[in-house]
CSV table of C-alpha atoms in Angstrom, one decimal:
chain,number,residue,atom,x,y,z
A,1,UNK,CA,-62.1,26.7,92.7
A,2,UNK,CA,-64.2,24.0,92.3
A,3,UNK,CA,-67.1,22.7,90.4
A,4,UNK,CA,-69.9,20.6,92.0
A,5,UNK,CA,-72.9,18.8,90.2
A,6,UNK,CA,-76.1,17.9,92.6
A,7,UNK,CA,-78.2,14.7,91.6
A,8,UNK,CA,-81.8,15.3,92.5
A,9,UNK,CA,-81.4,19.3,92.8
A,10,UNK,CA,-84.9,19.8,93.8
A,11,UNK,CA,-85.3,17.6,96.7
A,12,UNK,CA,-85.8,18.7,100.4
A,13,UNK,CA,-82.2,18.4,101.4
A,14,UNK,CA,-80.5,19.2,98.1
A,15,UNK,CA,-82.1,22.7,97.9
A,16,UNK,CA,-80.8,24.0,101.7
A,17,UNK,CA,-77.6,22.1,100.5
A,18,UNK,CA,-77.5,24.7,97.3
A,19,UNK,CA,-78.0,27.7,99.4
A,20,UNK,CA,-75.1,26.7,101.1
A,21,UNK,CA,-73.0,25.9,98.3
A,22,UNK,CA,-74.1,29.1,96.8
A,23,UNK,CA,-72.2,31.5,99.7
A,24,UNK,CA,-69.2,29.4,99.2
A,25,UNK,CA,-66.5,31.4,97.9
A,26,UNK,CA,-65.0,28.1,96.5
A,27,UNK,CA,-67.3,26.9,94.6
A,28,UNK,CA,-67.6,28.2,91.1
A,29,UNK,CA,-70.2,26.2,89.3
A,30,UNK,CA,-73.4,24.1,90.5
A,31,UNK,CA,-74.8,22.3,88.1
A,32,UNK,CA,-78.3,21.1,89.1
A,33,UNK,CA,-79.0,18.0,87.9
A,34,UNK,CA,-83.0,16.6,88.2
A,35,UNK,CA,-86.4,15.7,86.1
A,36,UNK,CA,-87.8,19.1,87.3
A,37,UNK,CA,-87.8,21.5,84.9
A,38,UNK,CA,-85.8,24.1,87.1
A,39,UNK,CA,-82.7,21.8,86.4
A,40,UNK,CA,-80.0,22.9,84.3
A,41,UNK,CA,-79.9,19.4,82.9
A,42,UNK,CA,-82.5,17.0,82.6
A,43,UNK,CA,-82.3,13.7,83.9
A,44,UNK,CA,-84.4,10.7,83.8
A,45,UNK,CA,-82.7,7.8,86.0
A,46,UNK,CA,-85.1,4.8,84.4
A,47,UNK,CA,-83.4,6.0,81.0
A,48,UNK,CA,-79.9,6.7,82.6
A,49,UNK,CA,-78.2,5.2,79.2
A,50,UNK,CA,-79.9,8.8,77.4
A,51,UNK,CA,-78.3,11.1,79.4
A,52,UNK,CA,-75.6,13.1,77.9
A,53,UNK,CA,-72.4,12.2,80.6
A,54,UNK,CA,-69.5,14.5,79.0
A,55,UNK,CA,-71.4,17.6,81.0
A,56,UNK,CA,-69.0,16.0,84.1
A,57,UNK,CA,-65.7,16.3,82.1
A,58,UNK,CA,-65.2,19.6,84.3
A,59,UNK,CA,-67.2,18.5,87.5
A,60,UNK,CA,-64.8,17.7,90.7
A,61,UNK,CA,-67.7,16.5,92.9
A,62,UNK,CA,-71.0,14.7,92.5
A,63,UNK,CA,-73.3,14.9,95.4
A,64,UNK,CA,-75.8,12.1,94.5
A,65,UNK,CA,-79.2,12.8,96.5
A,66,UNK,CA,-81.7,11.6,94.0
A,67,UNK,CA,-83.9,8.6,95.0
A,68,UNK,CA,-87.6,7.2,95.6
A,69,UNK,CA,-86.9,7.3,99.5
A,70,UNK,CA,-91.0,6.4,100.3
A,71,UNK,CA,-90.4,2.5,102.7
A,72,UNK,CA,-93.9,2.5,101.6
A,73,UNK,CA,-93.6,3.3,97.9
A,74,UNK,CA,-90.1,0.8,97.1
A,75,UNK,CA,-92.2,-2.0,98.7
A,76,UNK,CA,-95.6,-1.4,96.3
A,77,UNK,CA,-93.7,-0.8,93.7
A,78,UNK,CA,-90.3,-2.5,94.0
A,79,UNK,CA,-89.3,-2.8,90.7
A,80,UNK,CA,-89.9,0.5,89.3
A,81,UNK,CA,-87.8,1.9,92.5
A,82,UNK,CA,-85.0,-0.9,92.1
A,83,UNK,CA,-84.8,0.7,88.4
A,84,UNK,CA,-84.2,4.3,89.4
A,85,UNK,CA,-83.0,4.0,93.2
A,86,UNK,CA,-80.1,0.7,92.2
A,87,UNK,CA,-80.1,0.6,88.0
A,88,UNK,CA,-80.2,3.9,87.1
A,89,UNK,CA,-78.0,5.3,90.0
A,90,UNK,CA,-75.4,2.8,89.7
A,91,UNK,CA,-75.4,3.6,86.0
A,92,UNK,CA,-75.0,7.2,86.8
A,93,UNK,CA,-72.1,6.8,89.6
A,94,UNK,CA,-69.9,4.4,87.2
A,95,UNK,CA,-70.2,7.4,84.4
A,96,UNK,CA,-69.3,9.9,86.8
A,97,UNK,CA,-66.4,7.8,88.6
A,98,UNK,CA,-64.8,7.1,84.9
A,99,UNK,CA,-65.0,10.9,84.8
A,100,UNK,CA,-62.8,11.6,87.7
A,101,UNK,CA,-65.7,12.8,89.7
A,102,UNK,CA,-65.6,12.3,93.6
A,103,UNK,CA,-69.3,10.8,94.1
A,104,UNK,CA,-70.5,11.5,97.8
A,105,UNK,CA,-74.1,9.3,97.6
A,106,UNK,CA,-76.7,9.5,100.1
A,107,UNK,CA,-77.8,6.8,101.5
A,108,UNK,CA,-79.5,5.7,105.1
A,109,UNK,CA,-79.8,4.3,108.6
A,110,UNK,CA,-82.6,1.4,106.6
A,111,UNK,CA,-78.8,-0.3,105.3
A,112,UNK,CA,-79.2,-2.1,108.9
A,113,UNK,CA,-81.3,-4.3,109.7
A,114,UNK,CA,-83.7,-4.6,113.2
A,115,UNK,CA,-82.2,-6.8,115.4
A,116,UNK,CA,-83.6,-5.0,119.2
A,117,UNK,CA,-81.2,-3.4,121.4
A,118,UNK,CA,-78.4,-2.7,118.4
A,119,UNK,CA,-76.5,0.3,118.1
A,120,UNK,CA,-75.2,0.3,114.9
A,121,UNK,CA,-72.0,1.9,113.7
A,122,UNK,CA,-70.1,1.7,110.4
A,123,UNK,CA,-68.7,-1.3,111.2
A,124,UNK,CA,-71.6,-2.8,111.6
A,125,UNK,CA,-72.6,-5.4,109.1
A,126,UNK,CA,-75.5,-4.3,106.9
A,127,UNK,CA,-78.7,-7.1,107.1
A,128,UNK,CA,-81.1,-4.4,105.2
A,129,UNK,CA,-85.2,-5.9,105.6
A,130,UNK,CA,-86.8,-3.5,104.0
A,131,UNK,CA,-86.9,-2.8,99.9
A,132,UNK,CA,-85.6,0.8,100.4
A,133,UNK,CA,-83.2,-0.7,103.0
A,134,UNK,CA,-81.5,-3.1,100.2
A,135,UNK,CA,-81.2,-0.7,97.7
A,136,UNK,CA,-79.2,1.7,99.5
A,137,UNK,CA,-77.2,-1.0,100.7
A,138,UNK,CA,-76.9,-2.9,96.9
A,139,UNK,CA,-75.2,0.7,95.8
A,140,UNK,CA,-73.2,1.2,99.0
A,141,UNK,CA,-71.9,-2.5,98.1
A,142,UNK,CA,-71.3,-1.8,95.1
A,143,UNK,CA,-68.5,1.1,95.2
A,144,UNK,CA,-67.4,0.8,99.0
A,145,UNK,CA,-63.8,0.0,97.5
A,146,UNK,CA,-63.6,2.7,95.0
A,147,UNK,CA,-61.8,5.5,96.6
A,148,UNK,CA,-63.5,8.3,94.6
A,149,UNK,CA,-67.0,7.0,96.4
A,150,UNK,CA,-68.0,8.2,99.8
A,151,UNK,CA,-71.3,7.4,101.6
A,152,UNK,CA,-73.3,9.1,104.2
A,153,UNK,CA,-75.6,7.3,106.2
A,154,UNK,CA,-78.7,9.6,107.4
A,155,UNK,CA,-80.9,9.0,110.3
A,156,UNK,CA,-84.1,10.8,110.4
A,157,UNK,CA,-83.6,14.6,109.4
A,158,UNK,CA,-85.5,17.2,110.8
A,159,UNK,CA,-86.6,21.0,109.9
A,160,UNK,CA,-89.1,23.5,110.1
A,161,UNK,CA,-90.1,22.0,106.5
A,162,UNK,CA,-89.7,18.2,107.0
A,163,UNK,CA,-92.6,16.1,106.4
A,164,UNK,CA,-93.7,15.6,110.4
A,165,UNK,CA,-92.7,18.8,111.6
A,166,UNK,CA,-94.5,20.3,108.2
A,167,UNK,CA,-97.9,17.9,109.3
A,168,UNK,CA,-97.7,19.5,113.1
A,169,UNK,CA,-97.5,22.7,111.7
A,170,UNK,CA,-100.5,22.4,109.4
A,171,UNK,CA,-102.5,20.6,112.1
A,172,UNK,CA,-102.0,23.8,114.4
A,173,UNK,CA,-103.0,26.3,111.5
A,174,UNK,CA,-106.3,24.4,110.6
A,175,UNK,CA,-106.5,24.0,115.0
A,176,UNK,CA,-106.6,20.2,114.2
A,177,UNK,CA,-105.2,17.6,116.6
A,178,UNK,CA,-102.1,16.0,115.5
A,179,UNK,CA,-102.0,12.2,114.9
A,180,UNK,CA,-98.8,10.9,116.2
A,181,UNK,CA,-97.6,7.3,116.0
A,182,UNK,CA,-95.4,5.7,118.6
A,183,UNK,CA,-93.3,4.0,119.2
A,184,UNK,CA,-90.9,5.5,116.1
A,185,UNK,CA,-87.4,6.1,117.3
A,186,UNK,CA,-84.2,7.1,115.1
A,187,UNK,CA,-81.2,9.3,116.3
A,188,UNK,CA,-82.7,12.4,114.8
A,189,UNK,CA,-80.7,15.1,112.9
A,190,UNK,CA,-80.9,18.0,111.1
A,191,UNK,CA,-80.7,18.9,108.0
A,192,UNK,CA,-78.5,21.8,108.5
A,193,UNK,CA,-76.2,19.1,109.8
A,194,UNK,CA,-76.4,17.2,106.7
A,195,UNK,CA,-75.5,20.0,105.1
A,196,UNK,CA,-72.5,21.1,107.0
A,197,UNK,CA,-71.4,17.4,106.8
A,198,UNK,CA,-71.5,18.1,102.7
A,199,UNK,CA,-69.5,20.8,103.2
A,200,UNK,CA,-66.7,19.0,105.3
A,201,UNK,CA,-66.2,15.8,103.1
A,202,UNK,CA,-65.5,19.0,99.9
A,203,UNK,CA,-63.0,20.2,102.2
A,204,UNK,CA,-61.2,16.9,103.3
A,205,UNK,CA,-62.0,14.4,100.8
A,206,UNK,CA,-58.7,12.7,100.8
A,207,UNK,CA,-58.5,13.2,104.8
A,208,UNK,CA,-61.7,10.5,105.3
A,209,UNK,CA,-60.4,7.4,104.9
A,210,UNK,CA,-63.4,5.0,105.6
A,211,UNK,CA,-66.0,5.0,102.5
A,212,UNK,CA,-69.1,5.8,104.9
A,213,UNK,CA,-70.3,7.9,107.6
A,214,UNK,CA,-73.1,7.7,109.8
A,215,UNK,CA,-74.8,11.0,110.1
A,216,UNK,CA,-77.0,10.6,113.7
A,217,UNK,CA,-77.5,12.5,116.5
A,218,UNK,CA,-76.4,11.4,119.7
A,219,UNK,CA,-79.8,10.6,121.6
A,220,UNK,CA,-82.4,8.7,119.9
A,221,UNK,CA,-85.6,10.9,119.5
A,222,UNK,CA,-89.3,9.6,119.3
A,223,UNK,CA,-91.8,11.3,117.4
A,224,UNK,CA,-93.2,12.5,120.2
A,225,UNK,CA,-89.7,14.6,121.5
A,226,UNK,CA,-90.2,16.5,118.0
A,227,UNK,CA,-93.7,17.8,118.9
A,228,UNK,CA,-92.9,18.6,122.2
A,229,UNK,CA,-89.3,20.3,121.6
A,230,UNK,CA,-92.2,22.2,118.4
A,231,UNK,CA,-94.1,22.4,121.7
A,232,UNK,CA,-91.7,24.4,123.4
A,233,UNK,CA,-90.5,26.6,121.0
A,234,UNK,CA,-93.7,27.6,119.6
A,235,UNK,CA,-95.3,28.1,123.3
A,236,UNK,CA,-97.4,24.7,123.4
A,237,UNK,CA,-99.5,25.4,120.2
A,238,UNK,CA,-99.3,21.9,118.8
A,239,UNK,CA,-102.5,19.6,120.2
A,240,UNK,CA,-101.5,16.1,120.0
A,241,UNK,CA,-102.5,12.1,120.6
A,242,UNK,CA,-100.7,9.6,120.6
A,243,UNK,CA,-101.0,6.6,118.8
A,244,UNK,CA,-100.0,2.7,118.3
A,245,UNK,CA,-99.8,2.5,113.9
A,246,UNK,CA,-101.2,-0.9,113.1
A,247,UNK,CA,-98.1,-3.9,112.3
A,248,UNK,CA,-98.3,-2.9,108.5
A,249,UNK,CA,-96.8,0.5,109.1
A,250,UNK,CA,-93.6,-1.4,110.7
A,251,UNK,CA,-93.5,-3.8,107.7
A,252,UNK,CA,-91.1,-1.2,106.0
A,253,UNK,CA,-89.7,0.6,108.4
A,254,UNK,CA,-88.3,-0.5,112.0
A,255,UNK,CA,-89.9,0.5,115.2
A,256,UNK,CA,-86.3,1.8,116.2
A,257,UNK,CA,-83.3,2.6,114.6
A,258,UNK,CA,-80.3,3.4,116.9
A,259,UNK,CA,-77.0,4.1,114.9
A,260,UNK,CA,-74.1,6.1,115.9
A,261,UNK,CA,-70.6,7.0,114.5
A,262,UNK,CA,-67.1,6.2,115.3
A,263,UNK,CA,-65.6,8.7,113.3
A,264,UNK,CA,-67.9,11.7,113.9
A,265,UNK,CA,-65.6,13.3,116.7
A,266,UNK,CA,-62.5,12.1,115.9
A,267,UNK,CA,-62.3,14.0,112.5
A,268,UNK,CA,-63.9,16.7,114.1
A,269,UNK,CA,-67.2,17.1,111.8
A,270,UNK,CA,-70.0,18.4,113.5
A,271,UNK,CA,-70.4,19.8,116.9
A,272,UNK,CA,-71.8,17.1,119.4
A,273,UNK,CA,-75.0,19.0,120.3
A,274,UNK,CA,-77.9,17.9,121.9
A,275,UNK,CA,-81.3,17.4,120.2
A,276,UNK,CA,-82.6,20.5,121.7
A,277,UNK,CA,-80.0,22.5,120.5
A,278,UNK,CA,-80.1,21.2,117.1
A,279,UNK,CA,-83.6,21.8,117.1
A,280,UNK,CA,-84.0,25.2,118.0
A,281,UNK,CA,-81.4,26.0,115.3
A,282,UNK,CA,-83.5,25.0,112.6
A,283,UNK,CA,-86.7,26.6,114.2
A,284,UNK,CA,-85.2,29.8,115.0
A,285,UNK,CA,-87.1,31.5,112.2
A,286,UNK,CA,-90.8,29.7,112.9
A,287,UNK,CA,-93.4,31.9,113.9
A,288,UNK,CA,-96.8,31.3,113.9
């Protein structure tokens, strides 16, 4: 049996990741940890020093999900996001590590940089641009030797309740047309994927030995595959244009993104599915 605290319990991933952990039969406590008042413990990452750390004397793993992850938002307002999304977190992960916590922390594919035509890979050196980009990467440097720290790099994570899919689904209910920027490419998951890859690394910590894992689809996916695959499944409902986003909308986020992993298949974590397939599992329920 084991006990598992979640950083950042009410964010979009974190609550499909507590379902899951929920049905577990191993798991024996989940201690939500956030600023929203449906936490079991409050927590306040630009005043990390107040928070009350013995509450991890009896936690085995902290999944660590909290973060200001708006390109936009880290670049307007770069210190206040350094403070939470590098200070506080740091802060946090050190306190839990001295605990004997395993920390699995989320980061993402911005830890690259854009040079055109790279695929990138965990081996690949990380030249983050963009604000949001350095912070993950000035945490993933930070613990990448500590063997109780574990990162997982996430591409682009798609479900029925992500923020895209979410807009295409309002545009069709008010029988707007959808708005959709290209080109915007990133090897597209899902987020039941993200949570199945939680799942593994509980189940063989010790059996990972690199300190990071790129979480990515296989094909690279453009905006514009989302709608249609939404197209397809929901009978071609979704009216669309498409549309070039002026330079400023690259400024924090690359046109394209490819990153793939090494170690994926060879410790047998995820099934290698295509887009379509992963797709249609998280839309299976959608009706509209």
């Amino acid at each position: 049996m084991m006990n598992i605290a979640i950083i950042g319990s009410s964010g979009y991933i974190a609550k499909f990741l507590i379902d899951r952990l929920e049905k577990e039969p191993y798991v024996q406590k989940i201690l939500k940890i956030d600023q929203n008042v449906q936490a079991d413990v409050h927590l306040n990452l630009q005043e990390y020093e107040k928070f009350n750390y013995e509450i991890l004397n009896d936690i085995d793993y902290v999944i660590f999900t909290a973060a200001i992850s708006s390109p936009d938002k880290c670049a307007i307002d770069f210190e206040f996001c350094w403070n939470i999304n590098v200070i506080g977190t740091k802060y946090f992960i050190y306190k839990a590590i001295k605990k004997n916590c395993n920390v699995l922390f989320f980061s993402s594919d911005a830890v690259f940089g854009d040079i055109p035509g790279q695929i990138y890979n965990e081996e690949s050196e990380t030249k983050a641009k963009t604000p949001y980009g350095c912070m993950k990467k000035a945490v993933e440097d930070e613990f990448k030797i500590v063997s109780c720290f574990k990162a997982i790099r996430l591409s682009y994570v798609a479900s029925a309740k992500d923020r895209f899919i979410s807009y295409c689904l309002s545009c069709i209910k008010s029988g707007k047309i959808a708005d959709i920027y290209h080109p915007f490419y990133r090897n597209v998951i899902v987020v039941s994927d993200v949570v199945n890859t939680v799942v593994w690394f509980i189940q063989h910590w010790d059996e990972y030995k690199p300190f990071v894992l790129n979480v990515a689809g296989r094909e690279l996916v453009s905006r514009i595959r989302i709608a249609d695959e939404l197209n397809r499944h929901l009978g071609g409902k979704l009216n669309y244009i498409i549309s070039t986003p002026e330079d400023n909308f690259y400024k924090n986020r690359p046109k394209i993104t490819q990153m793939e992993s090494l170690y994926m298949k060879q410790y047998n974590i995820l099934e290698d599915n295509t887009f379509t397939e992963k797709i249609k599992r998280e839309l299976v329920d959608l009706n509209l």
